[in-house]
XYZ file of N, CA and C in Angstrom:
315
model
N 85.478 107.291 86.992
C 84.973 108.616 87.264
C 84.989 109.398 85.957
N 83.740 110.033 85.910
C 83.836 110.666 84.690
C 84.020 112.374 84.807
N 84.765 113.065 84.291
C 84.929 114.709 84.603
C 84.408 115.283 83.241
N 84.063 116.337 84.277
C 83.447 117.129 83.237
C 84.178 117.786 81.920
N 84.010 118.425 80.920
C 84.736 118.252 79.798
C 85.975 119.732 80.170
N 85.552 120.875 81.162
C 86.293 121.629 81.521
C 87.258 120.954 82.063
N 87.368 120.237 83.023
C 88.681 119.523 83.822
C 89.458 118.644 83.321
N 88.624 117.623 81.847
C 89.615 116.971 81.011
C 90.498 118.025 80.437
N 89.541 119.243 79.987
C 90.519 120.093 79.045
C 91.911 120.701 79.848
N 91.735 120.770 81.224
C 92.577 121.624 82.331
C 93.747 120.591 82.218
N 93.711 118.997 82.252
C 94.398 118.047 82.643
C 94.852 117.580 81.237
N 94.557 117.663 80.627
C 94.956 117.068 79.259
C 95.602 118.246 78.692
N 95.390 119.634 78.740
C 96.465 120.839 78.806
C 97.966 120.982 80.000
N 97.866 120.374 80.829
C 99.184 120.228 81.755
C 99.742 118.848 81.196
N 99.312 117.820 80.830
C 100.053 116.434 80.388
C 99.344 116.262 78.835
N 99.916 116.245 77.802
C 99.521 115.599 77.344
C 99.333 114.663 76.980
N 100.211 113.850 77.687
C 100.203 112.215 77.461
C 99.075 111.797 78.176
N 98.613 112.328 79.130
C 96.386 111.778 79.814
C 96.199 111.796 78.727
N 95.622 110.818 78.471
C 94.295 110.320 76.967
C 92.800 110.115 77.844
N 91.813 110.486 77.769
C 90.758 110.530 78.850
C 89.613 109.072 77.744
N 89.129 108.685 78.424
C 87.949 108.087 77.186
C 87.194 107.634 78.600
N 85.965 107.969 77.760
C 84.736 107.827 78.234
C 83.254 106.674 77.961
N 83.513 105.675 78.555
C 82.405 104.721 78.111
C 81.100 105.112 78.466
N 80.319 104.992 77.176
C 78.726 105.468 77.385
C 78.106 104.198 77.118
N 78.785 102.981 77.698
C 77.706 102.086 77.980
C 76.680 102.142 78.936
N 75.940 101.326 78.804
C 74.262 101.206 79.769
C 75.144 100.783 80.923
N 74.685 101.481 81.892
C 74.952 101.023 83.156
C 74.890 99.703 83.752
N 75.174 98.452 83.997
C 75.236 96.992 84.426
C 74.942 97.318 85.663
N 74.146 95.722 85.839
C 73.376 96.166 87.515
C 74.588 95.560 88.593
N 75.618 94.732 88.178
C 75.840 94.334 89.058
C 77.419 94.766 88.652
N 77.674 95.232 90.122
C 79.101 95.732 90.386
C 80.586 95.360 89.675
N 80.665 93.976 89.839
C 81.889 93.054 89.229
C 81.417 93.109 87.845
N 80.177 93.406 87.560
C 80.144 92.777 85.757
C 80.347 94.202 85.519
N 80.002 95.627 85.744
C 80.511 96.976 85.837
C 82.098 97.049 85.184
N 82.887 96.504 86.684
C 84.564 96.434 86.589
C 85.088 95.880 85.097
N 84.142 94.394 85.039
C 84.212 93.527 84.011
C 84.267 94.263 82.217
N 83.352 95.087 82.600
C 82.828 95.698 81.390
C 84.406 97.227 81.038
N 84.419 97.976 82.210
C 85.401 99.062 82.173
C 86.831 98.538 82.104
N 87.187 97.422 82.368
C 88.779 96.750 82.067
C 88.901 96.323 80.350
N 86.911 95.826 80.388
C 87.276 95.465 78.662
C 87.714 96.390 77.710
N 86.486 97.922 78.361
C 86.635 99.016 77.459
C 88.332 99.188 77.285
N 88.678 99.486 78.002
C 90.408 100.188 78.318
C 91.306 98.997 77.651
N 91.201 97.880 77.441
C 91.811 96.372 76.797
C 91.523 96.893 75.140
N 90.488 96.976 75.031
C 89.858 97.178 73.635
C 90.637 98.505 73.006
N 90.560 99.742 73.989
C 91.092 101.215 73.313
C 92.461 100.729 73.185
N 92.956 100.199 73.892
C 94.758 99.965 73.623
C 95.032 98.995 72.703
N 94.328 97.846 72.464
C 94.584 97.132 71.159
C 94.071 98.018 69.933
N 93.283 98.901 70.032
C 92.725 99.271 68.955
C 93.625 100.401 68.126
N 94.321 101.482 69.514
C 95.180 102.551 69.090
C 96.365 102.733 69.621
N 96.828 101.298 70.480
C 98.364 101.384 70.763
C 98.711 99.814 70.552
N 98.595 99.225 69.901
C 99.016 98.217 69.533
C 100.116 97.914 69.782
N 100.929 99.182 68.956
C 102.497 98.841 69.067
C 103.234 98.819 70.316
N 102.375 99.168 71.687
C 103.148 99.962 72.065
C 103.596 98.087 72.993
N 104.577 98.213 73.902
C 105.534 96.770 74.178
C 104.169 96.408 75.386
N 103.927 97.231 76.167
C 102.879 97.157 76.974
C 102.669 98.341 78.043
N 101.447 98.180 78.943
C 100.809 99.291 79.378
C 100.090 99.303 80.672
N 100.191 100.447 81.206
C 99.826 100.233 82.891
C 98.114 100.588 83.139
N 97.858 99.670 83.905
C 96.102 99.981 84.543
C 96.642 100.519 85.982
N 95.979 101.766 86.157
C 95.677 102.241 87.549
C 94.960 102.728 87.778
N 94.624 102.022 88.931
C 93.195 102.524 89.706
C 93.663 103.391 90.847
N 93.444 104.820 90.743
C 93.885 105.946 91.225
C 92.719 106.453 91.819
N 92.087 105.789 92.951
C 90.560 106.090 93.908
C 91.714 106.516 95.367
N 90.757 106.453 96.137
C 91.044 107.523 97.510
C 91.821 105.856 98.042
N 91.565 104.771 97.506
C 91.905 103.564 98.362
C 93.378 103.011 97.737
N 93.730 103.507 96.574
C 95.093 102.572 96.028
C 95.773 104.030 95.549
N 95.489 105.442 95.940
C 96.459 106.327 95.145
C 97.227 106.627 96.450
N 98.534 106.289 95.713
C 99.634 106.368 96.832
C 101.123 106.838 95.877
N 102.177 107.407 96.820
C 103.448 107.518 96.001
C 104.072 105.980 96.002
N 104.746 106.347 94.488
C 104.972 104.642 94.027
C 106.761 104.707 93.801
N 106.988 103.658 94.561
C 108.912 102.923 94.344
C 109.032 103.071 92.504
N 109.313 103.952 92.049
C 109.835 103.815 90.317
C 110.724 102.868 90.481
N 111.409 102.826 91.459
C 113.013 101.640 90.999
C 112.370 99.701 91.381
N 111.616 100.304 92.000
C 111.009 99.013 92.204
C 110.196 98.300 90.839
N 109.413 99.399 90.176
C 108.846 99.286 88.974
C 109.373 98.556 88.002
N 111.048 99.912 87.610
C 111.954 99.764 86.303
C 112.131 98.319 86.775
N 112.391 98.015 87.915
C 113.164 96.464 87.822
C 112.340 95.533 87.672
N 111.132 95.810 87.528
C 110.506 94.460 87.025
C 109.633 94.688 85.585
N 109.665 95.568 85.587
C 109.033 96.371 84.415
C 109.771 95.656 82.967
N 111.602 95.864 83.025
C 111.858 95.392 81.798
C 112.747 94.215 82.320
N 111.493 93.595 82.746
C 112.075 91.819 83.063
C 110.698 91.082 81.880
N 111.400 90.351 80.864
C 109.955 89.883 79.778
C 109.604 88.714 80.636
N 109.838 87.910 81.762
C 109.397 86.844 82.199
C 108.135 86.799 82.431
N 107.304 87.534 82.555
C 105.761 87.501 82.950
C 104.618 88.735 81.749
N 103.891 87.874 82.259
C 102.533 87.758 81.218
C 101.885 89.351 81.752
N 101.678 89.187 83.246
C 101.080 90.585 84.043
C 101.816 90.510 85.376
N 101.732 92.059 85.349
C 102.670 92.729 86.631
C 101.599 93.222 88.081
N 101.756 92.536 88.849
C 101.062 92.646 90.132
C 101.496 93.549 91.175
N 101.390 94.223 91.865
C 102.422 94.720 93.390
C 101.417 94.461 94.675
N 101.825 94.001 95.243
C 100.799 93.886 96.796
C 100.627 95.589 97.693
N 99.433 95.599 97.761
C 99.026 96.917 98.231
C 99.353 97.119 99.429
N 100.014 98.022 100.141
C 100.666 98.228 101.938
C 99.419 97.546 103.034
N 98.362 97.884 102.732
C 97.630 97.213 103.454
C 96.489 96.487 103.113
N 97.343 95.424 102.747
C 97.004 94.234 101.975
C 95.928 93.926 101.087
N 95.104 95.429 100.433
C 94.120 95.239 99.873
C 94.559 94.563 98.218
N 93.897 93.854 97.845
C 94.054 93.088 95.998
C 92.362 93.017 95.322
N 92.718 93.468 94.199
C 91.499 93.794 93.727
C 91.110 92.277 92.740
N 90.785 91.500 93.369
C 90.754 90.088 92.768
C 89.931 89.984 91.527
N 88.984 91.084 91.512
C 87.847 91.121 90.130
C 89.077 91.744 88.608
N 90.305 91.752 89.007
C 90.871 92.307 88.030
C 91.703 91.277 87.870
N 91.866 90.228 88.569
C 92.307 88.620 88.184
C 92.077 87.745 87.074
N 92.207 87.638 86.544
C 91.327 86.817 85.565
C 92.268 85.362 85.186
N 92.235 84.692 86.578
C 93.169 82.994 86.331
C 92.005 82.272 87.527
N 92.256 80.955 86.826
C 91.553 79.750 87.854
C 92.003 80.023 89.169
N 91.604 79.769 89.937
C 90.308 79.905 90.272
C 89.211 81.422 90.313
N 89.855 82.193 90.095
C 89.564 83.354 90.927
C 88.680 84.264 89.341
């Protein structure tokens, strides 16, 4: 979702830790290659200007996955280094499989 430049300024004045970025790529016709394209953008801005950082959260904050979230559930797996990527199963059982990226799927 893209906001208009008044409401970044409103939201990026209460937090400043929101970093907003905006891809002005050509629109893709097809849905999954869309997703495909907006996970790269956001992969790309964080290697490019947080490199350092140990690692970093994707959320998809739509009317279908924004919910209040277990922090203690988080911290405890959060600084466990055993895994590559951090998953949580959604309450009603939705998984966004286009954000998978292992055999088969």
């Amino acid at each position: 979702m893209e906001f208009d430049k008044p409401a970044r300024e409103i939201i990026s004045k209460k937090n400043d830790k929101v970093l907003f970025f905006i891809n002005r790529s050509p629109l893709l016709k097809y849905r999954t290659h869309r997703i495909a394209l907006g996970r790269n953008f956001c992969i790309k801005k964080i290697k490019e200007q947080f490199s350092d950082y140990p690692f970093f959260i994707m959320m998809d904050c739509d009317d279908r996955c924004a919910r209040n979230m277990n922090l203690n559930i988080l911290n405890k797996y959060l600084y466990n280094d055993s895994w590559d990527a951090l998953s949580f199963q959604h309450p009603c059982g939705y998984y966004d499989t286009w954000a998978l990226s292992i055999l088969p799927h």
